[in-house]
PDB file of C-alpha atoms in Angstrom:
ATOM      1  CA  ALA A 535      61.553 -28.387 -51.191  1.00 46.00           C
ATOM      2  CA  LEU A 536      61.136 -24.756 -50.394  1.00 40.00           C
ATOM      3  CA  MET A 537      57.887 -24.519 -52.095  1.00 40.00           C
ATOM      4  CA  PHE A 538      56.626 -27.714 -50.239  1.00 40.00           C
ATOM      5  CA  THR A 539      57.800 -26.203 -46.879  1.00 42.00           C
ATOM      6  CA  THR A 540      56.075 -22.898 -47.583  1.00 42.00           C
ATOM      7  CA  SER A 541      52.761 -24.584 -48.520  1.00 46.00           C
ATOM      8  CA  LEU A 542      52.826 -26.583 -45.211  1.00 43.00           C
ATOM      9  CA  TYR A 543      53.524 -23.289 -43.318  1.00 43.00           C
ATOM     10  CA  PHE A 544      50.404 -21.620 -44.963  1.00 43.00           C
ATOM     11  CA  ILE A 545      48.180 -24.653 -44.255  1.00 44.00           C
ATOM     12  CA  TRP A 546      49.392 -24.655 -40.545  1.00 43.00           C
ATOM     13  CA  MET A 547      48.661 -20.882 -40.193  1.00 46.00           C
ATOM     14  CA  ARG A 548      45.217 -21.296 -41.759  1.00 53.00           C
ATOM     15  CA  ASN A 549      44.328 -24.100 -39.367  1.00 52.00           C
ATOM     16  CA  LEU A 550      45.658 -22.191 -36.320  1.00 43.00           C
ATOM     17  CA  THR A 551      43.580 -19.135 -37.311  1.00 47.00           C
ATOM     18  CA  SER A 552      40.475 -21.222 -37.686  1.00 51.00           C
ATOM     19  CA  ARG A 553      41.061 -22.722 -34.233  1.00 52.00           C
ATOM     20  CA  LEU A 554      41.483 -19.302 -32.640  1.00 40.00           C
ATOM     21  CA  LYS A 555      38.356 -18.018 -34.270  1.00 49.00           C
ATOM     22  CA  GLY A 556      36.387 -21.096 -32.953  1.00 49.00           C
ATOM     23  CA  ALA A 557      37.981 -20.645 -29.450  1.00 47.00           C
ATOM     24  CA  GLY A 558      37.073 -16.911 -29.459  1.00 48.00           C
ATOM     25  CA  PHE A 559      33.445 -17.613 -30.365  1.00 42.00           C
ATOM     26  CA  PHE A 560      33.307 -20.344 -27.667  1.00 42.00           C
ATOM     27  CA  LEU A 561      34.735 -18.013 -25.061  1.00 40.00           C
ATOM     28  CA  MET A 562      32.362 -15.142 -26.008  1.00 44.00           C
ATOM     29  CA  ALA A 563      29.436 -17.559 -25.642  1.00 42.00           C
ATOM     30  CA  ILE A 564      30.575 -18.581 -22.180  1.00 39.00           C
ATOM     31  CA  LEU A 565      31.080 -14.903 -21.193  1.00 42.00           C
ATOM     32  CA  PHE A 566      27.529 -14.061 -22.441  1.00 41.00           C
ATOM     33  CA  PHE A 567      25.880 -16.802 -20.386  1.00 41.00           C
ATOM     34  CA  ILE A 568      27.959 -15.680 -17.253  1.00 40.00           C
ATOM     35  CA  LEU A 569      26.779 -12.116 -17.624  1.00 41.00           C
ATOM     36  CA  GLN A 570      23.160 -13.160 -18.077  1.00 45.00           C
ATOM     37  CA  SER A 571      23.352 -15.327 -14.880  1.00 43.00           C
ATOM     38  CA  CYS A 572      24.825 -12.322 -12.959  1.00 43.00           C
ATOM     39  CA  GLY A 573      22.318  -9.847 -14.229  1.00 43.00           C
ATOM     40  CA  ASP A 574      19.183 -11.818 -13.212  1.00 43.00           C
ATOM     41  CA  ASP A 575      19.348 -14.228 -10.253  1.00 46.00           C
ATOM     42  CA  GLY A 576      15.621 -14.774 -10.268  1.00 46.00           C
ATOM     43  CA  ASN A 577      15.189 -12.890  -7.078  1.00 49.00           C
ATOM     44  CA  ALA A 578      15.102  -9.238  -8.374  1.00 52.00           C
ATOM     45  CA  SER A 579      12.168  -7.185  -7.130  1.00 56.00           C
ATOM     46  CA  PRO A 580       9.657  -6.543  -9.839  1.00 65.00           C
ATOM     47  CA  VAL A 581       9.137  -2.922 -10.871  1.00 83.00           C
ATOM     48  CA  LYS A 582       6.208  -1.419  -9.127  1.00 89.00           C
ATOM     49  CA  GLN A 583       3.366  -0.004 -11.255  1.00 96.00           C
ATOM     50  CA  THR A 584       2.464   3.452 -10.061  1.00 98.00           C
ATOM     51  CA  GLY A 585       0.162   6.284 -11.256  1.00 98.00           C
ATOM     52  CA  LEU A 586      -1.761   9.399 -10.229  1.00 98.00           C
ATOM     53  CA  VAL A 587      -5.408  10.247  -9.730  1.00 98.00           C
ATOM     54  CA  LYS A 588      -7.322  13.431  -9.003  1.00 98.00           C
ATOM     55  CA  ASP A 589     -10.507  13.853  -6.905  1.00 97.00           C
ATOM     56  CA  HIS A 590     -13.350  16.264  -7.687  1.00 97.00           C
ATOM     57  CA  GLU A 591     -11.504  19.030  -5.720  1.00 97.00           C
ATOM     58  CA  GLY A 592      -8.404  18.696  -7.794  1.00 97.00           C
ATOM     59  CA  ASN A 593      -6.375  16.977  -5.061  1.00 96.00           C
ATOM     60  CA  GLU A 594      -3.788  14.624  -6.644  1.00 98.00           C
ATOM     61  CA  TYR A 595      -2.975  11.163  -5.091  1.00 98.00           C
ATOM     62  CA  LYS A 596      -0.313   8.654  -5.828  1.00 98.00           C
ATOM     63  CA  THR A 597      -1.550   5.203  -6.791  1.00 98.00           C
ATOM     64  CA  ILE A 598       0.063   1.772  -6.567  1.00 98.00           C
ATOM     65  CA  LYS A 599      -0.824  -1.614  -8.184  1.00 98.00           C
ATOM     66  CA  ILE A 600      -0.550  -4.456  -5.527  1.00 98.00           C
ATOM     67  CA  GLY A 601      -1.311  -7.876  -6.997  1.00 98.00           C
ATOM     68  CA  LYS A 602      -4.334  -7.322  -9.319  1.00 97.00           C
ATOM     69  CA  GLN A 603      -5.617  -4.387  -7.468  1.00 98.00           C
ATOM     70  CA  TRP A 604      -4.963  -0.659  -7.848  1.00 98.00           C
ATOM     71  CA  TRP A 605      -4.920   1.288  -4.598  1.00 98.00           C
ATOM     72  CA  MET A 606      -4.502   4.882  -3.657  1.00 98.00           C
ATOM     73  CA  ALA A 607      -1.139   5.264  -1.872  1.00 98.00           C
ATOM     74  CA  GLU A 608      -2.458   8.187   0.132  1.00 97.00           C
ATOM     75  CA  ASP A 609      -5.478   8.765   2.317  1.00 97.00           C
ATOM     76  CA  LEU A 610      -8.500  10.586   0.907  1.00 97.00           C
ATOM     77  CA  ARG A 611      -8.529  14.292   1.909  1.00 96.00           C
ATOM     78  CA  VAL A 612     -11.713  15.798   0.226  1.00 97.00           C
ATOM     79  CA  THR A 613     -13.741  18.298   2.308  1.00 96.00           C
ATOM     80  CA  THR A 614     -16.743  18.260  -0.009  1.00 97.00           C
ATOM     81  CA  LEU A 615     -19.059  15.670  -1.561  1.00 96.00           C
ATOM     82  CA  ALA A 616     -18.747  15.383  -5.412  1.00 94.00           C
ATOM     83  CA  THR A 617     -21.977  17.512  -5.615  1.00 93.00           C
ATOM     84  CA  GLY A 618     -20.056  20.337  -4.121  1.00 94.00           C
ATOM     85  CA  GLU A 619     -21.797  20.125  -0.613  1.00 96.00           C
ATOM     86  CA  LEU A 620     -19.393  20.847   2.272  1.00 97.00           C
ATOM     87  CA  ILE A 621     -18.539  17.925   4.639  1.00 97.00           C
ATOM     88  CA  PRO A 622     -18.717  19.686   8.005  1.00 97.00           C
ATOM     89  CA  ASN A 623     -15.526  19.623  10.038  1.00 96.00           C
ATOM     90  CA  LEU A 624     -16.813  19.104  13.498  1.00 97.00           C
ATOM     91  CA  THR A 625     -14.673  20.289  16.441  1.00 96.00           C
ATOM     92  CA  ASP A 626     -17.224  19.813  19.121  1.00 98.00           C
ATOM     93  CA  ALA A 627     -17.197  16.372  20.751  1.00 98.00           C
ATOM     94  CA  GLU A 628     -20.957  16.290  21.526  1.00 98.00           C
ATOM     95  CA  GLU A 629     -21.917  17.448  17.992  1.00 98.00           C
ATOM     96  CA  TRP A 630     -19.583  14.729  16.622  1.00 98.00           C
ATOM     97  CA  ALA A 631     -21.134  12.060  18.846  1.00 98.00           C
ATOM     98  CA  SER A 632     -24.774  12.970  18.039  1.00 98.00           C
ATOM     99  CA  THR A 633     -24.546  13.531  14.217  1.00 98.00           C
ATOM    100  CA  THR A 634     -26.127  11.149  11.777  1.00 97.00           C
ATOM    101  CA  TYR A 635     -24.786  12.979   8.760  1.00 97.00           C
ATOM    102  CA  PRO A 636     -21.429  13.088   6.862  1.00 97.00           C
ATOM    103  CA  ALA A 637     -18.732  14.757   8.930  1.00 98.00           C
ATOM    104  CA  CYS A 638     -14.936  14.908   9.133  1.00 97.00           C
ATOM    105  CA  ALA A 639     -12.398  16.040  11.573  1.00 97.00           C
ATOM    106  CA  ASN A 640      -8.665  16.642  11.907  1.00 96.00           C
ATOM    107  CA  TYR A 641      -7.051  14.746  14.773  1.00 95.00           C
ATOM    108  CA  ASN A 642      -7.110  16.917  18.017  1.00 94.00           C
ATOM    109  CA  ASN A 643      -8.769  19.639  16.018  1.00 95.00           C
ATOM    110  CA  ASN A 644      -5.574  20.497  14.182  1.00 89.00           C
ATOM    111  CA  VAL A 645      -7.375  22.028  11.257  1.00 75.00           C
ATOM    112  CA  GLY A 646      -4.105  22.697   9.507  1.00 68.00           C
ATOM    113  CA  GLY A 647      -3.270  19.018   9.404  1.00 70.00           C
ATOM    114  CA  SER A 648      -3.296  17.092   6.221  1.00 68.00           C
ATOM    115  CA  GLU A 649      -4.924  13.917   7.635  1.00 83.00           C
ATOM    116  CA  LEU A 650      -8.700  13.795   7.672  1.00 96.00           C
ATOM    117  CA  LEU A 651     -10.836  11.370   9.704  1.00 98.00           C
ATOM    118  CA  TYR A 652     -14.383  10.664   8.384  1.00 98.00           C
ATOM    119  CA  ASN A 653     -17.431   9.183  10.027  1.00 98.00           C
ATOM    120  CA  TYR A 654     -19.215   6.304   8.312  1.00 98.00           C
ATOM    121  CA  TYR A 655     -22.056   8.507   7.193  1.00 98.00           C
ATOM    122  CA  VAL A 656     -19.663   9.995   4.671  1.00 97.00           C
ATOM    123  CA  ILE A 657     -19.358   6.510   3.069  1.00 96.00           C
ATOM    124  CA  ASN A 658     -22.961   5.583   3.586  1.00 93.00           C
ATOM    125  CA  SER A 659     -24.125   8.724   1.693  1.00 92.00           C
ATOM    126  CA  VAL A 660     -25.576   8.227  -1.764  1.00 89.00           C
ATOM    127  CA  LYS A 661     -23.401  11.179  -2.851  1.00 91.00           C
ATOM    128  CA  ARG A 662     -19.940  10.190  -4.105  1.00 93.00           C
ATOM    129  CA  ILE A 663     -16.747  11.310  -2.390  1.00 96.00           C
ATOM    130  CA  THR A 664     -14.252   9.193  -4.222  1.00 97.00           C
ATOM    131  CA  PRO A 665     -12.368  10.050  -7.488  1.00 97.00           C
ATOM    132  CA  GLN A 666     -14.239   9.032 -10.626  1.00 96.00           C
ATOM    133  CA  GLY A 667     -13.566   5.258 -11.256  1.00 97.00           C
ATOM    134  CA  TRP A 668     -12.593   4.597  -7.684  1.00 98.00           C
ATOM    135  CA  ARG A 669     -14.520   3.369  -4.667  1.00 97.00           C
ATOM    136  CA  ILE A 670     -14.386   2.807  -0.908  1.00 98.00           C
ATOM    137  CA  PRO A 671     -12.918  -0.797  -0.491  1.00 98.00           C
ATOM    138  CA  THR A 672     -15.087  -3.486   0.742  1.00 98.00           C
ATOM    139  CA  ASP A 673     -14.149  -5.843   3.472  1.00 98.00           C
ATOM    140  CA  GLU A 674     -13.470  -8.391   0.685  1.00 98.00           C
ATOM    141  CA  ASP A 675     -11.119  -5.959  -1.168  1.00 98.00           C
ATOM    142  CA  TRP A 676      -8.998  -5.804   2.032  1.00 98.00           C
ATOM    143  CA  LYS A 677      -8.984  -9.575   2.305  1.00 98.00           C
ATOM    144  CA  ILE A 678      -7.779  -9.902  -1.314  1.00 98.00           C
ATOM    145  CA  LEU A 679      -4.891  -7.527  -0.396  1.00 98.00           C
ATOM    146  CA  GLU A 680      -4.130  -9.358   2.799  1.00 98.00           C
ATOM    147  CA  GLU A 681      -4.051 -12.801   1.140  1.00 98.00           C
ATOM    148  CA  TYR A 682      -1.702 -11.440  -1.599  1.00 98.00           C
ATOM    149  CA  LEU A 683       0.667 -10.248   1.131  1.00 98.00           C
ATOM    150  CA  GLY A 684       0.829 -13.711   2.583  1.00 98.00           C
ATOM    151  CA  MET A 685      -1.978 -13.834   5.168  1.00 98.00           C
ATOM    152  CA  SER A 686      -3.342 -17.368   5.439  1.00 98.00           C
ATOM    153  CA  VAL A 687      -6.781 -17.970   4.189  1.00 98.00           C
ATOM    154  CA  ALA A 688      -7.845 -19.344   7.514  1.00 97.00           C
ATOM    155  CA  GLU A 689      -7.188 -16.017   9.195  1.00 98.00           C
ATOM    156  CA  LEU A 690      -8.916 -13.721   6.740  1.00 98.00           C
ATOM    157  CA  ASP A 691     -12.371 -13.918   8.339  1.00 98.00           C
ATOM    158  CA  GLU A 692     -11.093 -13.770  11.860  1.00 98.00           C
ATOM    159  CA  THR A 693     -11.272 -10.624  14.040  1.00 98.00           C
ATOM    160  CA  ASN A 694      -8.688  -8.823  16.121  1.00 98.00           C
ATOM    161  CA  TRP A 695      -4.988  -9.266  15.201  1.00 98.00           C
ATOM    162  CA  ARG A 696      -4.243 -11.519  12.260  1.00 98.00           C
ATOM    163  CA  GLY A 697      -1.254 -12.342  10.030  1.00 98.00           C
ATOM    164  CA  THR A 698       2.471 -11.995  10.521  1.00 97.00           C
ATOM    165  CA  ASP A 699       4.141  -8.954   8.801  1.00 97.00           C
ATOM    166  CA  GLN A 700       1.415  -7.889   6.495  1.00 98.00           C
ATOM    167  CA  GLY A 701       0.872  -4.674   8.522  1.00 97.00           C
ATOM    168  CA  ASP A 702       4.605  -3.864   8.208  1.00 96.00           C
ATOM    169  CA  GLN A 703       4.386  -4.349   4.467  1.00 97.00           C
ATOM    170  CA  LEU A 704       1.743  -1.662   4.303  1.00 98.00           C
ATOM    171  CA  LYS A 705       3.317   0.982   6.678  1.00 96.00           C
ATOM    172  CA  ILE A 706       5.373   3.803   5.500  1.00 94.00           C
ATOM    173  CA  GLU A 707       9.061   3.399   6.460  1.00 87.00           C
ATOM    174  CA  THR A 708      10.011   4.930   9.803  1.00 76.00           C
ATOM    175  CA  THR A 709      12.641   7.634  10.207  1.00 69.00           C
ATOM    176  CA  THR A 710      13.747   9.433  13.276  1.00 64.00           C
ATOM    177  CA  THR A 711      11.369  12.282  12.651  1.00 69.00           C
ATOM    178  CA  ASP A 712       8.654  10.985  10.334  1.00 75.00           C
ATOM    179  CA  GLY A 713       6.538   7.904   9.868  1.00 84.00           C
ATOM    180  CA  TRP A 714       5.580   5.464  12.597  1.00 91.00           C
ATOM    181  CA  ILE A 715       7.010   5.856  16.174  1.00 89.00           C
ATOM    182  CA  ARG A 716       9.967   3.445  16.522  1.00 84.00           C
ATOM    183  CA  TYR A 717       9.254   0.291  18.537  1.00 88.00           C
ATOM    184  CA  ASP A 718      11.681  -2.546  19.165  1.00 84.00           C
ATOM    185  CA  GLY A 719      11.366  -5.310  16.437  1.00 80.00           C
ATOM    186  CA  VAL A 720       8.469  -3.696  14.575  1.00 85.00           C
ATOM    187  CA  TRP A 721       9.444  -1.744  11.485  1.00 86.00           C
ATOM    188  CA  GLY A 722       7.396  -0.517   8.550  1.00 92.00           C
ATOM    189  CA  THR A 723       8.980  -1.710   5.317  1.00 93.00           C
ATOM    190  CA  ASN A 724       6.451  -0.411   2.795  1.00 95.00           C
ATOM    191  CA  SER A 725       7.467  -3.149   0.532  1.00 96.00           C
ATOM    192  CA  THR A 726       4.001  -2.684  -1.185  1.00 97.00           C
ATOM    193  CA  GLY A 727       4.297   1.015  -1.803  1.00 97.00           C
ATOM    194  CA  PHE A 728       0.836   1.275   0.078  1.00 98.00           C
ATOM    195  CA  SER A 729       2.422   3.864   2.319  1.00 97.00           C
ATOM    196  CA  ALA A 730       0.059   3.698   5.312  1.00 97.00           C
ATOM    197  CA  THR A 731       0.529   6.497   7.854  1.00 93.00           C
ATOM    198  CA  GLY A 732      -0.656   6.594  11.463  1.00 93.00           C
ATOM    199  CA  GLY A 733      -3.545   9.031  11.538  1.00 94.00           C
ATOM    200  CA  SER A 734      -5.012   7.666  14.684  1.00 96.00           C
ATOM    201  CA  CYS A 735      -8.894   8.029  15.014  1.00 97.00           C
ATOM    202  CA  ARG A 736     -11.795   9.853  16.560  1.00 98.00           C
ATOM    203  CA  VAL A 737     -13.909   7.773  19.003  1.00 98.00           C
ATOM    204  CA  TYR A 738     -17.714   7.553  18.626  1.00 98.00           C
ATOM    205  CA  ASN A 739     -18.228   9.935  21.627  1.00 98.00           C
ATOM    206  CA  GLY A 740     -16.105  12.605  20.035  1.00 98.00           C
ATOM    207  CA  GLU A 741     -12.875  12.048  22.045  1.00 98.00           C
ATOM    208  CA  TRP A 742      -9.507  11.492  20.268  1.00 97.00           C
ATOM    209  CA  GLY A 743      -8.193   8.059  19.873  1.00 96.00           C
ATOM    210  CA  ILE A 744      -5.309   6.763  22.004  1.00 92.00           C
ATOM    211  CA  PRO A 745      -2.544   6.008  20.938  1.00 89.00           C
ATOM    212  CA  ALA A 746      -2.201   9.190  18.966  1.00 91.00           C
ATOM    213  CA  ILE A 747      -0.898  10.097  15.429  1.00 91.00           C
ATOM    214  CA  ARG A 748       2.164   8.109  14.369  1.00 91.00           C
ATOM    215  CA  HIS A 749       1.163   5.309  16.727  1.00 93.00           C
ATOM    216  CA  SER A 750      -1.935   4.014  15.075  1.00 96.00           C
ATOM    217  CA  GLY A 751      -3.921   4.128  11.823  1.00 97.00           C
ATOM    218  CA  TYR A 752      -7.558   3.105  11.135  1.00 98.00           C
ATOM    219  CA  TRP A 753      -9.297   2.665   7.703  1.00 98.00           C
ATOM    220  CA  TRP A 754     -12.972   2.185   6.958  1.00 98.00           C
ATOM    221  CA  THR A 755     -14.387  -0.384   4.561  1.00 98.00           C
ATOM    222  CA  SER A 756     -17.881  -0.011   2.949  1.00 98.00           C
ATOM    223  CA  THR A 757     -19.058  -3.270   4.409  1.00 98.00           C
ATOM    224  CA  THR A 758     -21.522  -3.223   7.274  1.00 98.00           C
ATOM    225  CA  VAL A 759     -22.546  -5.881   9.836  1.00 97.00           C
ATOM    226  CA  ASN A 760     -25.265  -5.362  12.367  1.00 96.00           C
ATOM    227  CA  GLY A 761     -25.266  -1.583  11.954  1.00 96.00           C
ATOM    228  CA  HIS A 762     -21.517  -1.362  12.342  1.00 98.00           C
ATOM    229  CA  ALA A 763     -18.808  -1.219   9.541  1.00 98.00           C
ATOM    230  CA  TRP A 764     -15.701  -3.272   9.171  1.00 98.00           C
ATOM    231  CA  TYR A 765     -12.409  -1.474   9.399  1.00 98.00           C
ATOM    232  CA  ARG A 766      -8.627  -2.213   9.512  1.00 98.00           C
ATOM    233  CA  TYR A 767      -6.245  -0.954  12.074  1.00 98.00           C
ATOM    234  CA  LEU A 768      -2.402  -0.876  12.170  1.00 97.00           C
ATOM    235  CA  ASP A 769      -0.325  -0.148  15.236  1.00 96.00           C
ATOM    236  CA  TYR A 770       3.259   0.834  15.903  1.00 95.00           C
ATOM    237  CA  LYS A 771       3.728  -2.146  18.249  1.00 95.00           C
ATOM    238  CA  LYS A 772       2.153  -4.754  15.953  1.00 96.00           C
ATOM    239  CA  SER A 773       3.224  -6.250  12.636  1.00 96.00           C
ATOM    240  CA  GLY A 774      -0.114  -7.796  11.708  1.00 98.00           C
ATOM    241  CA  ILE A 775      -3.478  -6.260  10.648  1.00 98.00           C
ATOM    242  CA  PHE A 776      -6.481  -5.799  12.987  1.00 98.00           C
ATOM    243  CA  ARG A 777      -9.965  -6.531  11.725  1.00 98.00           C
ATOM    244  CA  TYR A 778     -13.148  -5.468  13.566  1.00 98.00           C
ATOM    245  CA  ALA A 779     -16.390  -3.521  13.108  1.00 98.00           C
ATOM    246  CA  ALA A 780     -17.063  -0.005  14.516  1.00 98.00           C
ATOM    247  CA  HIS A 781     -20.004   2.314  15.264  1.00 98.00           C
ATOM    248  CA  PRO A 782     -20.663   4.723  12.435  1.00 98.00           C
ATOM    249  CA  ASN A 783     -19.720   7.713  14.645  1.00 98.00           C
ATOM    250  CA  TYR A 784     -16.028   6.664  14.766  1.00 98.00           C
ATOM    251  CA  GLY A 785     -13.715   8.757  12.656  1.00 98.00           C
ATOM    252  CA  PHE A 786     -11.322   6.840  10.449  1.00 98.00           C
ATOM    253  CA  SER A 787      -9.126   7.466   7.455  1.00 98.00           C
ATOM    254  CA  ILE A 788     -10.290   6.364   4.009  1.00 98.00           C
ATOM    255  CA  ARG A 789      -8.307   4.649   1.182  1.00 98.00           C
ATOM    256  CA  CYS A 790      -9.858   4.028  -2.224  1.00 98.00           C
ATOM    257  CA  VAL A 791      -9.418   1.029  -4.611  1.00 98.00           C
ATOM    258  CA  LYS A 792      -9.979   1.236  -8.392  1.00 98.00           C
ATOM    259  CA  GLU A 793     -13.224  -0.111  -9.659  1.00 96.00           C
TER     260      GLU A 793
END
């Protein structure tokens, strides 16, 4: 009788151990799936692809991949053509207005400033100013970017203000001392990493653009229409992107896109 009872006890213990092992595996499986669900809710922001590129002067620029395009995340700041020829920094308004050759300027003649404004003759020159393997974006390049950021196809070819928050997605984030001037309800998010700054512009007659630095930013494209060139404009009071064509003696910032 004792041997029979002992045998039953060992059988019972073996079955219990087996059940516990099975339950443990089951609980571990449930825990694994819970952790997987918590770790990725499907809404996590993708990791931005970034890089660096140097121009022919040795200036280094951050780069960012937006959609299928690679953009410089900083404005061009060369003071020479790739051949080594100087791009004149014209401080005189009349000289700026009358030139038909490549020229640049710092806003309000602040020569120590990092932002450079270029006339269109810099872009129209047969002599390269961009880093090797990069080019001045076309009007179409900008439209590809704008559509990727959510602008409707119907708006891409329109002029003046277009889109919803595409401009805010490009603007560097505002702080109390840096970035764009604060304006109620309009905030740069820089969700793209494009890091657009407000360098303002120089007008075709040599005067300085109003609103000033930190209030507005203008960027050339390489595409011309009726002797003028398409450009893009961002404003501290607007969340969209402005598209129009300007006289070649305007002075705008330049961004480059990878070929």
